[in-house]
Amino acid sequence: HEVRRHGVRALLLAGGVAIGVALIVFLLAFVGGTRKAVMDRVVSSLPITHLTVVPRAFSLSVLRFESPFSTLDERAAERIAGIEGVERVMPMAGLRVPAQLRADIFGQGFVTDTGVFGIERALVEDQLPADQAFVEGTAGPIPAVISGDLIDMYNTGFAKANDLPQLTPEILRGRSATLYLGSSSFNPRAGARSVPVRLVATSDRVPLVGISVPLEVVNAWNAELAGESAPQYVQLTVVARRAEEVDRIAGQIESMGWTVTTGREIAERVRTLTDVLRAAFGTIGLVVLVVAGIGIANALLLSVMERRHEIGIFRSVGASRGDIRLLFLVEAGLIGLPGAASGVVLALAAPRGAERPLGRVLPDLPLLPGSFFALSWPILIACLSLGVLLIGVAPVPPAPPAP
């Protein structure tokens, strides 16, 4: 009866609880969706059993210097391969001379400076077509792999600026291009050596800026064009037999003088960042809920003051203070429970309605997740329980004696 009599006030208080619950769920779902998208990409590009090893470097302001005592070569690869628990070591070499790539896409030719990297087939084997060879051939174009993120950058940059269609890995697969070795935009050479290449796959395990070809090809070019007497590597990808051995292997490699990055380490950084965001966003929603709880407590206090005479009658017929407190808590529940439930319903609908506006508002950037939100029943139940708990602990003053 009292809730109906003060319907507008009860509706506003229930709305506050609903907004608080919905806000917490909405923000936590946004953090969860972002975390899932980033973690999926991390696990894909660097599985938890993989480590990347690079020469140790020192920074001086904006300058970066590699240590001359931590170069990566065949001897380094053999030392690391000899560590207990290492299943495989996959070197990556970089071309020591400049190169340009020329290609034709949708009838429009373009030329760009590019990095050229040599990789082993095993690094991208699961992302190559089953019948595709990735070795140096005696004739025909050299097989090449490019980064999938590079396609995203092309679609959101060059293609958009030049009003060109979007590219997909399927469209690019099998296309031919030409590499000009020893030539660059700063030092163009008319007689640069031209080498035909053919794109066979895209991968997120190869360098972003450049194309990757078989390792033996780059080693041969470096020996011929740069006078490299022995292969030098820019990176080693180390595969551990078991995930439990990754930390130990990483420690041993670092003690040898190289810098190591693991998939687990990157994943931990992502988890730490998203946990901070989750705590911050959860605090915002909790503040809204607390404000709503204070509003309910204040409404009940006003109700107590307005119903002093009624409370006195209850007391005169034998009602205890606990009975009267229970009465007001029931009234609080009639306000708060529908509000918390409405908040959960609103939280279920809001992400679906927000996906398209977010896609329009945010700039068209690569690496954006397919879905911005990840709802889960544990989050919904936890937030509903939090709303109910707040209602239960809302401070209700003891019933005053009848005048």
XYZ file of C-alpha atoms in Angstrom:
403
model
C 0.000 0.000 0.000
C 2.766 2.453 0.923
C 4.684 1.624 -2.282
C 1.538 2.293 -4.341
C 0.796 5.482 -2.417
C 4.249 6.885 -3.244
C 4.411 5.374 -6.719
C 6.476 8.097 -8.377
C 9.093 8.037 -5.640
C 9.243 4.233 -5.694
C 9.561 4.244 -9.495
C 12.456 6.689 -9.406
C 14.266 4.662 -6.753
C 13.734 1.404 -8.651
C 15.011 3.149 -11.786
C 18.186 4.128 -9.941
C 18.820 0.512 -8.943
C 18.107 -0.649 -12.512
C 20.544 1.871 -13.994
C 23.242 0.922 -11.475
C 22.947 -2.820 -12.173
C 22.733 -2.286 -15.942
C 25.730 0.049 -15.910
C 27.919 -2.438 -14.043
C 26.947 -5.297 -16.390
C 27.363 -3.094 -19.490
C 30.835 -1.884 -18.549
C 32.059 -5.307 -17.414
C 30.737 -6.859 -20.631
C 32.615 -4.217 -22.640
C 35.863 -4.992 -20.801
C 35.221 -8.722 -21.241
C 34.644 -8.365 -24.985
C 37.796 -6.311 -25.443
C 39.803 -8.766 -23.363
C 38.532 -11.747 -25.353
C 39.395 -10.098 -28.688
C 42.917 -9.190 -27.560
C 43.562 -12.571 -25.944
C 42.394 -14.414 -29.065
C 44.870 -12.426 -31.144
C 47.696 -12.947 -28.633
C 47.140 -16.713 -28.487
C 46.960 -16.872 -32.290
C 50.130 -14.841 -32.903
C 52.198 -16.284 -30.048
C 50.899 -19.523 -28.488
C 51.716 -20.107 -24.830
C 54.339 -22.740 -25.731
C 56.206 -20.287 -27.980
C 58.921 -17.781 -27.074
C 60.485 -15.079 -29.239
C 64.180 -14.387 -28.758
C 65.822 -11.174 -30.011
C 69.240 -9.555 -29.397
C 69.490 -7.555 -26.197
C 69.249 -3.816 -26.861
C 69.992 -0.624 -24.923
C 68.105 2.648 -25.295
C 69.528 6.147 -25.086
C 66.735 8.681 -25.389
C 65.183 7.921 -28.808
C 68.216 5.899 -29.937
C 68.341 2.126 -29.639
C 71.498 0.044 -29.811
C 71.798 -3.720 -30.049
C 74.418 -5.374 -27.917
C 77.296 -6.727 -30.035
C 77.565 -9.645 -27.614
C 74.042 -11.017 -28.155
C 73.851 -11.567 -31.898
C 71.678 -14.391 -33.196
C 73.347 -16.874 -35.541
C 73.539 -20.613 -36.133
C 75.613 -21.119 -32.989
C 73.039 -19.238 -30.881
C 70.235 -21.307 -32.371
C 72.122 -24.515 -31.558
C 72.787 -23.415 -27.961
C 69.119 -22.640 -27.401
C 68.029 -25.865 -29.110
C 70.197 -27.738 -26.620
C 68.246 -26.461 -23.602
C 66.210 -29.203 -21.944
C 62.536 -28.921 -22.840
C 63.039 -27.091 -26.162
C 61.278 -28.895 -28.988
C 62.251 -26.658 -31.905
C 63.992 -23.397 -32.806
C 62.754 -21.498 -35.883
C 65.057 -18.700 -37.095
C 63.911 -15.527 -38.878
C 66.392 -13.645 -41.067
C 66.089 -10.119 -42.447
C 67.296 -9.035 -45.884
C 70.392 -6.832 -45.411
C 69.805 -4.719 -48.530
C 66.849 -2.429 -49.354
C 63.987 -3.740 -51.456
C 60.911 -2.468 -53.250
C 57.693 -4.321 -53.979
C 55.630 -3.614 -57.077
C 52.182 -5.086 -57.590
C 48.896 -4.502 -59.362
C 45.654 -4.484 -57.373
C 42.283 -3.950 -59.059
C 44.003 -2.514 -62.118
C 45.993 0.053 -60.148
C 49.722 -0.433 -59.795
C 51.679 0.624 -56.745
C 55.246 0.441 -55.520
C 56.470 0.571 -51.936
C 59.627 0.023 -49.957
C 59.364 -3.194 -48.002
C 61.188 -5.363 -45.551
C 61.936 -8.916 -46.621
C 62.153 -11.677 -44.033
C 63.123 -15.311 -44.252
C 61.103 -17.801 -42.199
C 60.813 -21.560 -41.869
C 57.656 -23.248 -43.114
C 56.979 -24.631 -39.626
C 56.294 -21.105 -38.310
C 53.185 -20.718 -40.507
C 52.517 -24.322 -41.489
C 49.040 -24.451 -39.986
C 48.087 -21.281 -41.892
C 49.305 -22.465 -45.308
C 47.071 -24.317 -47.778
C 47.606 -28.051 -47.410
C 49.009 -28.450 -50.927
C 51.192 -25.331 -50.850
C 54.951 -25.747 -50.912
C 56.971 -23.112 -49.042
C 60.510 -23.778 -50.164
C 62.945 -22.261 -52.622
C 61.965 -23.495 -56.063
C 64.167 -24.000 -59.065
C 61.735 -22.113 -61.302
C 58.724 -19.866 -60.997
C 57.773 -17.195 -58.462
C 59.016 -17.422 -54.879
C 56.207 -18.186 -52.383
C 55.532 -15.330 -49.954
C 53.429 -14.700 -46.835
C 52.230 -11.317 -45.561
C 50.697 -10.206 -42.283
C 46.917 -10.270 -41.987
C 47.147 -7.006 -40.047
C 48.770 -5.411 -43.093
C 45.607 -6.172 -45.066
C 43.564 -4.421 -42.366
C 45.836 -1.377 -42.623
C 45.482 -1.354 -46.410
C 41.687 -1.574 -46.189
C 41.409 1.271 -43.689
C 44.080 3.479 -45.265
C 45.189 3.147 -48.876
C 41.982 1.544 -50.179
C 39.745 4.057 -48.433
C 41.787 7.052 -49.599
C 41.797 5.829 -53.214
C 38.223 4.533 -53.266
C 39.350 0.955 -53.930
C 37.548 -2.273 -52.972
C 38.458 -4.007 -49.744
C 40.952 -6.858 -49.803
C 40.586 -10.269 -48.210
C 43.110 -13.108 -47.853
C 41.103 -15.083 -50.422
C 41.396 -12.286 -53.005
C 45.153 -11.929 -52.479
C 46.032 -15.604 -52.423
C 47.793 -16.551 -55.642
C 48.505 -12.969 -56.779
C 51.915 -12.156 -58.188
C 54.238 -9.233 -57.481
C 57.823 -8.256 -58.189
C 60.624 -7.598 -55.705
C 63.448 -5.239 -56.689
C 66.481 -6.047 -54.587
C 68.925 -3.247 -53.733
C 66.531 -0.445 -54.717
C 64.594 1.964 -52.503
C 62.725 5.259 -52.688
C 65.817 7.052 -51.345
C 68.228 5.264 -53.652
C 66.376 3.983 -56.740
C 68.398 1.742 -59.039
C 67.361 1.243 -62.642
C 69.236 -2.045 -62.912
C 68.072 -3.533 -59.614
C 67.581 -7.272 -59.624
C 63.935 -8.216 -60.079
C 62.471 -11.332 -58.476
C 58.901 -12.578 -59.031
C 56.980 -13.578 -55.910
C 53.545 -15.096 -55.379
C 51.413 -14.625 -52.294
C 50.386 -17.991 -50.875
C 48.922 -17.101 -47.460
C 48.448 -14.498 -44.738
C 49.583 -14.963 -41.152
C 49.706 -13.078 -37.853
C 53.076 -14.648 -36.992
C 55.133 -12.760 -39.563
C 56.378 -9.147 -39.344
C 53.745 -6.494 -39.993
C 55.681 -4.376 -42.474
C 57.149 -6.575 -45.161
C 56.826 -9.919 -46.876
C 58.157 -13.254 -45.663
C 59.729 -15.827 -47.969
C 61.558 -19.123 -47.326
C 64.552 -18.745 -45.002
C 67.058 -20.232 -47.446
C 66.114 -17.604 -50.037
C 66.971 -14.661 -47.765
C 70.165 -16.361 -46.577
C 71.265 -16.789 -50.208
C 70.440 -13.145 -51.069
C 72.344 -11.882 -48.020
C 75.386 -13.940 -49.005
C 75.219 -12.729 -52.607
C 74.188 -9.080 -52.205
C 75.439 -8.150 -48.716
C 78.510 -10.379 -48.510
C 77.223 -12.164 -45.401
C 79.534 -15.083 -44.731
C 77.261 -16.791 -42.186
C 73.514 -16.390 -41.628
C 72.498 -13.748 -39.097
C 69.002 -13.740 -37.596
C 66.737 -10.972 -36.362
C 64.620 -13.317 -34.239
C 64.328 -16.899 -33.076
C 60.981 -18.514 -32.304
C 61.478 -21.198 -29.661
C 58.875 -23.913 -29.133
C 58.707 -25.589 -25.723
C 57.496 -29.167 -25.359
C 55.155 -28.221 -22.516
C 53.661 -24.919 -21.392
C 54.899 -25.579 -17.841
C 58.511 -25.353 -19.046
C 58.211 -21.952 -20.741
C 59.250 -19.852 -17.737
C 62.296 -22.000 -17.004
C 63.404 -21.965 -20.643
C 62.895 -18.194 -20.850
C 65.050 -17.711 -17.748
C 67.874 -19.822 -19.166
C 67.828 -17.976 -22.488
C 67.875 -14.579 -20.748
C 70.854 -15.711 -18.675
C 72.671 -16.331 -21.967
C 72.298 -12.649 -22.879
C 69.189 -12.435 -25.080
C 65.803 -10.790 -24.618
C 62.824 -13.145 -24.451
C 59.101 -12.519 -24.874
C 56.544 -15.240 -24.195
C 52.893 -15.575 -25.079
C 52.132 -16.072 -21.401
C 53.917 -12.828 -20.521
C 51.898 -10.846 -23.069
C 48.700 -12.545 -21.891
C 49.490 -11.589 -18.289
C 49.968 -7.955 -19.326
C 46.605 -7.997 -21.084
C 44.947 -9.591 -18.049
C 46.461 -6.998 -15.720
C 45.291 -4.119 -17.907
C 41.772 -5.479 -18.293
C 41.557 -6.246 -14.557
C 42.362 -2.589 -13.839
C 39.707 -1.464 -16.324
C 37.215 -3.916 -14.868
C 37.853 -2.591 -11.341
C 37.523 1.033 -12.506
C 34.319 0.454 -14.477
C 32.879 -1.731 -11.720
C 33.544 1.051 -9.216
C 31.622 3.516 -11.388
C 28.607 1.215 -11.496
C 28.905 0.486 -7.786
C 28.822 4.210 -7.005
C 25.542 4.480 -8.913
C 24.169 1.522 -6.966
C 25.272 3.002 -3.637
C 23.589 6.288 -4.505
C 20.422 4.356 -5.324
C 20.717 2.478 -2.007
C 21.114 5.748 -0.116
C 17.998 6.999 -1.893
C 16.061 3.936 -0.772
C 17.304 4.321 2.793
C 16.346 7.999 2.764
C 12.879 7.164 1.423
C 12.392 4.622 4.174
C 13.515 7.147 6.786
C 10.952 9.620 5.476
C 8.359 6.866 5.519
C 9.208 6.119 9.171
C 8.828 9.768 10.136
C 5.547 10.073 8.240
C 4.109 6.922 9.838
C 5.017 7.485 13.479
C 1.381 7.175 14.530
C 0.934 3.927 12.539
C 4.135 2.506 14.065
C 2.834 3.353 17.518
C -0.341 1.365 16.843
C 1.734 -1.620 15.694
C 3.791 -1.410 18.870
C 0.682 -1.149 21.049
C -0.722 -4.401 19.645
C 2.503 -6.276 20.367
C 4.664 -5.807 17.252
C 8.357 -5.817 18.074
C 10.929 -3.458 16.637
C 12.180 -6.375 14.526
C 8.711 -6.911 13.066
C 8.472 -3.250 12.110
C 11.980 -3.271 10.641
C 11.012 -6.350 8.566
C 7.974 -4.467 7.261
C 10.149 -1.643 5.966
C 12.672 -4.059 4.505
C 9.855 -5.758 2.587
C 8.875 -2.362 1.206
C 12.509 -1.795 0.241
C 12.522 -5.173 -1.508
C 9.375 -4.251 -3.454
C 11.276 -1.241 -4.738
C 14.734 -2.726 -5.200
C 14.114 -6.245 -6.494
C 12.123 -5.169 -9.577
C 14.756 -2.483 -10.137
C 17.640 -4.994 -10.033
C 15.751 -7.409 -12.306
C 14.973 -4.590 -14.738
C 18.648 -3.672 -14.706
C 19.601 -7.200 -15.775
C 17.044 -7.122 -18.616
C 18.338 -3.716 -19.688
C 21.906 -5.003 -19.546
C 20.995 -7.897 -21.844
C 19.471 -5.547 -24.417
C 21.938 -2.629 -24.228
C 25.015 -4.332 -25.770
C 23.022 -5.429 -28.803
C 21.776 -1.911 -29.296
C 25.227 -0.408 -28.741
C 27.193 -2.598 -31.187
C 26.163 -0.743 -34.345
C 26.488 2.827 -32.938
C 29.943 1.984 -31.571
C 30.958 0.637 -34.970
C 29.884 3.926 -36.566
C 31.395 6.237 -33.942
C 34.781 4.550 -33.587
C 37.256 5.178 -36.409
C 37.668 2.409 -38.939
C 40.837 0.939 -37.489
C 42.451 -2.450 -37.861
C 42.394 -4.861 -34.935
C 38.912 -3.755 -33.792
C 37.073 -6.739 -32.290
C 34.166 -8.324 -34.130
C 32.027 -7.839 -31.008
C 32.626 -5.210 -28.327
C 30.760 -7.061 -25.565
C 31.013 -10.469 -23.898
C 28.079 -11.176 -21.564
C 28.205 -14.124 -19.209
C 25.757 -15.536 -16.698
C 28.220 -15.251 -13.777
C 28.429 -11.476 -14.371
C 24.626 -11.159 -14.596
C 24.038 -13.215 -11.448
C 26.781 -11.400 -9.521
C 25.395 -7.957 -10.404
C 21.821 -9.000 -9.584
C 23.023 -10.361 -6.232
C 24.910 -7.121 -5.582
C 21.748 -5.119 -6.190
C 19.764 -7.360 -3.839
C 22.520 -7.201 -1.195
C 22.548 -3.423 -1.334
C 18.822 -3.406 -0.709
C 19.241 -5.785 2.242
C 21.877 -3.645 3.972
C 20.171 -0.312 3.321
C 20.172 1.349 6.761
C 16.706 1.411 8.217
C 16.510 3.309 11.510
C 14.756 1.625 14.419
C 11.135 2.423 14.732
C 10.609 5.334 17.084
C 8.173 5.058 19.909
C 4.651 6.278 19.292
C 4.012 9.819 20.417
